[in-house]
Amino acid sequence: MTVVYLDTLFLSDLAVDYLLLLASARLAGEVLRRGRLLLGALLGAGYAAAIFLPGLGFLAHPLCKLGCAVLMALTAFGGSRRLLRLILVFFGLSCAFGGGVLALGLLGGRGLSLRGGVLYTGMDLKLVLLSAALCYVLLTLVFQRSAAHGVRELAPAVLTIGERRVVLTALVDTGNTLTDPVTGRPVMVVEGEKMAGALPAPLAAAELRDPVGALERLSREGEGGRFRLLPYQTVGVEHGLLLAVRLDRAQVGSQDYGGILAALSPNRLSDGGGYSALIGAMEQ
């Protein structure tokens, strides 16, 4: 008879589900919203534990399992334009992950049993978590060889100019290669309206669509010292210009980018308003 300890089952399932959702987001090139990933993992871990509670054995039905898996994905990735891709990647990784943990469990000399459709092991919790983490690393390394996109993650950002500060949400995208042609350092693209309260000189929204005229006007008024024109390329724009301002400091998450340029975008950067700044990852 197999004894199931719900606390061990819940914690191990929580760790595995979180890593599965995280790996799915990374491999699909989705923005990492760790809070939502954790909620999805909590749902999956709660479902796995609930199966063993009195009167809830019906949850082990295959349709319930499928429904829970879809609900986990919707909780973690709902609203994404890549939702179908994310669900398929999540299902594929779940199969590969289960096989990996099973193999490590057998190599470790500890058996795994299937109770109510939930994989359960008598291994020490630390070994379970280590096995899950190792599987995550191996799967990520294997699948990233065919991935053409970078890692994208949301992070709080604090931008400072003199005594003024702006706090906003930034998307850190390793696939973003916009850099300062003079210093080679990353450039942050910021929605112009979000920077209005910190700029050393007022700028009308319409002026951001004419960066050359805006810089000429600022220079005539003696306010152009911090501003410059920044060339950029993107899909549909081969030779574009943005008005950029020199920051005194840019703190993004735990990373201090120092005094980088902030390019002022006249347009919204996120369809859903999830972030208002974009920057590439800082080299370590």
Coordinates of C-alpha atoms in Angstrom, one line a residue:
M1 CA 0.0 0.0 0.0
T2 CA 1.4 3.4 -1.0
V3 CA 1.1 6.2 1.6
V4 CA 0.6 9.6 0.0
Y5 CA 1.8 12.6 2.0
L6 CA -0.3 15.6 0.7
D7 CA 2.2 18.2 1.8
T8 CA 5.1 16.5 -0.1
L9 CA 2.8 15.9 -3.1
F10 CA 1.6 19.5 -3.2
L11 CA 5.1 21.1 -2.9
S12 CA 6.7 18.8 -5.4
D13 CA 3.9 19.3 -7.9
L14 CA 4.0 23.0 -7.3
A15 CA 7.7 23.2 -8.2
V16 CA 7.3 20.9 -11.3
D17 CA 4.2 22.8 -12.6
Y18 CA 5.9 26.2 -12.1
L19 CA 9.0 25.0 -14.0
L20 CA 6.9 23.5 -16.8
L21 CA 5.0 26.8 -17.2
L22 CA 8.2 28.8 -17.0
A23 CA 9.9 26.6 -19.6
S24 CA 6.9 26.8 -21.9
A25 CA 6.9 30.6 -21.7
R26 CA 10.6 30.8 -22.4
L27 CA 10.5 28.4 -25.4
A28 CA 7.5 30.1 -26.9
G29 CA 9.0 33.6 -26.6
E30 CA 6.3 34.8 -24.2
V31 CA 6.6 37.6 -21.7
L32 CA 7.4 36.1 -18.3
R33 CA 4.6 37.1 -15.8
R34 CA 5.9 35.1 -12.9
G35 CA 2.9 35.9 -10.7
R36 CA 0.5 34.3 -13.2
L37 CA 2.9 31.4 -13.7
L38 CA 2.8 30.8 -9.9
L39 CA -1.0 31.0 -9.9
G40 CA -1.2 28.4 -12.6
A41 CA 1.2 26.2 -10.7
L42 CA -0.8 26.5 -7.5
L43 CA -3.9 25.5 -9.4
G44 CA -2.1 22.3 -10.7
A45 CA -0.7 21.4 -7.3
G46 CA -4.0 22.0 -5.6
Y47 CA -5.7 19.7 -8.2
A48 CA -3.1 17.0 -7.7
A49 CA -3.6 17.0 -3.9
A50 CA -7.4 17.3 -4.2
I51 CA -7.6 13.9 -6.1
F52 CA -6.6 12.1 -2.9
L53 CA -9.2 13.8 -0.7
P54 CA -12.3 11.9 0.3
G55 CA -15.1 12.1 -2.2
L56 CA -13.0 13.8 -4.9
G57 CA -11.8 10.7 -6.7
F58 CA -13.8 11.6 -9.8
L59 CA -11.2 14.3 -10.4
A60 CA -8.9 11.6 -11.7
H61 CA -11.1 11.2 -14.8
P62 CA -9.1 12.0 -18.0
L63 CA -11.5 14.8 -18.9
C64 CA -10.9 16.4 -15.5
K65 CA -7.1 16.2 -16.0
L66 CA -7.4 17.7 -19.5
G67 CA -9.6 20.5 -18.2
C68 CA -7.2 21.3 -15.3
A69 CA -4.2 21.4 -17.7
V70 CA -6.1 23.8 -20.0
L71 CA -7.2 25.9 -17.0
M72 CA -3.5 26.1 -15.8
A73 CA -2.4 27.3 -19.2
L74 CA -5.2 29.9 -19.3
T75 CA -4.4 31.1 -15.8
A76 CA -0.7 31.5 -16.7
F77 CA -1.0 32.7 -20.4
G78 CA -4.5 33.9 -20.9
G79 CA -4.7 36.9 -23.2
S80 CA -1.5 36.1 -25.1
R81 CA -1.6 36.0 -28.8
R82 CA 0.6 32.9 -28.6
L83 CA -2.0 31.0 -26.5
L84 CA -2.4 28.0 -28.7
R85 CA 1.4 27.7 -29.2
L86 CA 1.9 28.0 -25.4
I87 CA -0.7 25.3 -24.7
L88 CA 0.9 22.9 -27.2
V89 CA 4.4 23.6 -25.8
F90 CA 3.1 23.1 -22.3
F91 CA 1.6 19.7 -23.1
G92 CA 4.7 18.6 -25.0
L93 CA 7.0 19.6 -22.1
S94 CA 4.7 17.9 -19.6
C95 CA 5.2 14.6 -21.4
A96 CA 8.9 15.0 -21.7
F97 CA 9.2 16.3 -18.1
G98 CA 7.3 13.3 -16.7
G99 CA 9.6 10.9 -18.5
G100 CA 12.7 12.7 -17.3
V101 CA 11.6 12.7 -13.6
L102 CA 10.6 9.1 -14.0
A103 CA 14.0 8.2 -15.4
L104 CA 15.9 10.1 -12.6
G105 CA 13.7 8.4 -10.0
L106 CA 14.5 4.9 -11.3
L107 CA 18.2 5.8 -11.5
G108 CA 18.0 7.0 -7.9
G109 CA 16.7 3.6 -6.8
R110 CA 13.3 5.0 -5.7
G111 CA 10.2 3.8 -7.4
L112 CA 7.3 6.0 -8.6
S113 CA 3.7 5.0 -8.5
L114 CA 0.6 6.2 -10.3
R115 CA -2.2 6.9 -7.9
G116 CA -5.3 8.5 -9.2
G117 CA -3.5 9.4 -12.4
V118 CA -0.9 11.4 -10.4
L119 CA 2.7 10.5 -10.4
Y120 CA 3.9 10.1 -6.8
T121 CA 7.3 9.1 -5.5
G122 CA 8.7 8.1 -2.1
M123 CA 11.9 10.1 -2.9
D124 CA 13.1 12.8 -0.5
L125 CA 11.5 16.1 -1.4
K126 CA 14.9 17.7 -2.0
L127 CA 15.7 15.0 -4.5
V128 CA 12.4 15.5 -6.3
L129 CA 13.0 19.2 -6.6
L130 CA 16.6 18.7 -7.8
S131 CA 15.4 16.2 -10.4
A132 CA 12.7 18.6 -11.6
A133 CA 15.2 21.5 -11.8
L134 CA 17.7 19.3 -13.7
C135 CA 15.0 18.3 -16.2
Y136 CA 14.1 21.9 -16.6
V137 CA 17.7 22.9 -17.4
L138 CA 18.2 20.0 -19.8
L139 CA 14.9 20.5 -21.7
T140 CA 15.5 24.2 -22.0
L141 CA 19.0 23.7 -23.4
V142 CA 17.7 21.1 -25.9
F143 CA 14.7 23.1 -27.1
Q144 CA 16.4 26.5 -27.2
R145 CA 18.7 25.3 -30.0
S146 CA 15.7 25.5 -32.3
A147 CA 14.2 28.6 -30.8
A148 CA 14.9 31.8 -32.7
H149 CA 13.5 34.2 -30.1
G150 CA 15.0 35.7 -26.9
V151 CA 13.8 35.7 -23.3
R152 CA 11.3 38.4 -22.5
E153 CA 10.4 39.3 -19.0
L154 CA 8.5 42.1 -17.3
A155 CA 10.3 44.1 -14.6
P156 CA 9.7 47.3 -12.6
A157 CA 11.9 50.2 -13.8
V158 CA 12.9 53.5 -12.1
L159 CA 14.2 56.2 -14.4
T160 CA 16.0 59.2 -13.0
I161 CA 16.8 62.6 -14.5
G162 CA 18.2 65.1 -11.9
E163 CA 15.7 65.1 -9.0
R164 CA 12.8 63.7 -11.0
R165 CA 11.9 60.0 -11.2
V166 CA 9.5 57.9 -13.3
V167 CA 8.4 54.5 -12.2
L168 CA 7.0 52.2 -14.9
T169 CA 7.0 48.6 -16.1
A170 CA 9.6 47.6 -18.6
L171 CA 9.9 44.6 -20.9
V172 CA 13.5 43.1 -20.8
D173 CA 13.9 41.4 -24.1
T174 CA 17.2 39.6 -25.0
G175 CA 16.2 39.8 -28.6
N176 CA 16.2 43.6 -28.5
T177 CA 19.5 44.9 -29.9
L178 CA 18.9 48.7 -30.0
T179 CA 22.1 50.2 -28.6
D180 CA 23.8 53.6 -28.4
P181 CA 26.1 53.9 -31.5
V182 CA 28.5 56.0 -29.5
T183 CA 28.9 53.9 -26.3
G184 CA 27.5 50.6 -27.4
R185 CA 25.3 50.4 -24.3
P186 CA 21.6 49.3 -24.4
V187 CA 19.0 52.0 -25.2
M188 CA 15.6 51.9 -23.5
V189 CA 12.6 52.7 -25.6
V190 CA 10.0 54.5 -23.5
E191 CA 6.5 55.7 -24.3
G192 CA 7.0 59.5 -24.6
E193 CA 3.9 60.4 -22.5
K194 CA 5.2 58.3 -19.6
M195 CA 8.4 60.4 -19.4
A196 CA 6.6 63.8 -19.5
G197 CA 7.0 64.4 -15.8
A198 CA 10.7 63.8 -15.7
L199 CA 11.9 65.5 -18.8
P200 CA 14.1 68.7 -18.4
A201 CA 12.0 70.5 -21.0
P202 CA 8.3 70.1 -21.9
L203 CA 7.5 68.2 -25.1
A204 CA 4.2 68.0 -26.9
A205 CA 3.1 64.5 -28.0
A206 CA 3.0 65.7 -31.6
E207 CA 6.7 66.8 -31.4
L208 CA 7.8 63.2 -30.8
R209 CA 6.6 62.3 -34.4
D210 CA 9.0 65.0 -35.7
P211 CA 12.2 64.3 -33.7
V212 CA 14.3 66.6 -35.9
G213 CA 12.0 69.6 -35.4
A214 CA 11.7 68.9 -31.7
L215 CA 15.5 68.8 -31.2
E216 CA 15.9 72.0 -33.2
R217 CA 13.3 73.7 -31.0
L218 CA 14.9 72.5 -27.8
S219 CA 18.4 73.6 -29.0
R220 CA 17.1 77.1 -29.8
E221 CA 15.7 77.4 -26.3
G222 CA 18.9 76.1 -24.7
E223 CA 17.3 72.9 -23.5
G224 CA 18.9 70.5 -26.0
G225 CA 21.9 69.4 -23.9
R226 CA 20.4 66.1 -22.7
F227 CA 18.7 65.3 -26.0
R228 CA 19.9 63.7 -29.2
L229 CA 18.6 61.9 -32.3
L230 CA 18.9 58.1 -32.3
P231 CA 18.8 56.1 -35.6
Y232 CA 16.9 52.8 -35.5
Q233 CA 15.6 50.1 -37.8
T234 CA 12.5 47.9 -37.3
V235 CA 10.1 46.0 -39.5
G236 CA 8.8 48.4 -42.1
V237 CA 11.2 51.2 -41.1
E238 CA 14.7 51.0 -42.6
H239 CA 16.0 54.4 -41.5
G240 CA 14.0 55.9 -38.6
L241 CA 14.9 58.5 -36.0
L242 CA 13.8 58.8 -32.4
L243 CA 14.3 61.7 -30.0
A244 CA 16.3 60.4 -27.0
V245 CA 17.1 61.8 -23.6
R246 CA 20.2 61.0 -21.5
L247 CA 19.1 59.5 -18.1
D248 CA 21.1 59.9 -14.9
R249 CA 20.2 56.3 -13.9
A250 CA 18.0 53.5 -15.1
Q251 CA 17.2 50.7 -12.5
V252 CA 15.4 47.8 -14.1
G253 CA 14.5 45.1 -11.7
S254 CA 17.8 44.3 -9.8
Q255 CA 20.0 45.6 -12.7
D256 CA 21.4 49.1 -12.7
Y257 CA 21.9 50.2 -16.3
G258 CA 23.4 53.6 -15.2
G259 CA 23.1 56.7 -17.4
I260 CA 21.8 55.3 -20.6
L261 CA 19.7 56.8 -23.4
A262 CA 15.9 56.6 -23.3
A263 CA 14.4 56.9 -26.8
L264 CA 11.0 58.5 -26.6
S265 CA 8.4 56.6 -28.6
P266 CA 5.4 58.5 -30.0
N267 CA 3.4 55.3 -30.0
R268 CA 2.2 52.7 -27.4
L269 CA 4.7 49.8 -27.0
S270 CA 2.2 47.2 -25.7
D271 CA -1.2 46.4 -27.2
G272 CA -2.6 45.6 -23.8
G273 CA -0.7 48.2 -21.8
G274 CA 1.3 45.6 -19.9
Y275 CA 4.5 47.6 -20.2
S276 CA 5.6 51.0 -21.3
A277 CA 9.3 50.6 -21.8
L278 CA 11.5 48.1 -23.7
I279 CA 15.2 47.4 -23.2
G280 CA 17.7 44.6 -24.1
A281 CA 19.3 42.5 -21.4
M282 CA 22.5 44.0 -19.9
E283 CA 25.7 42.1 -20.6
Q284 CA 27.1 40.5 -17.5

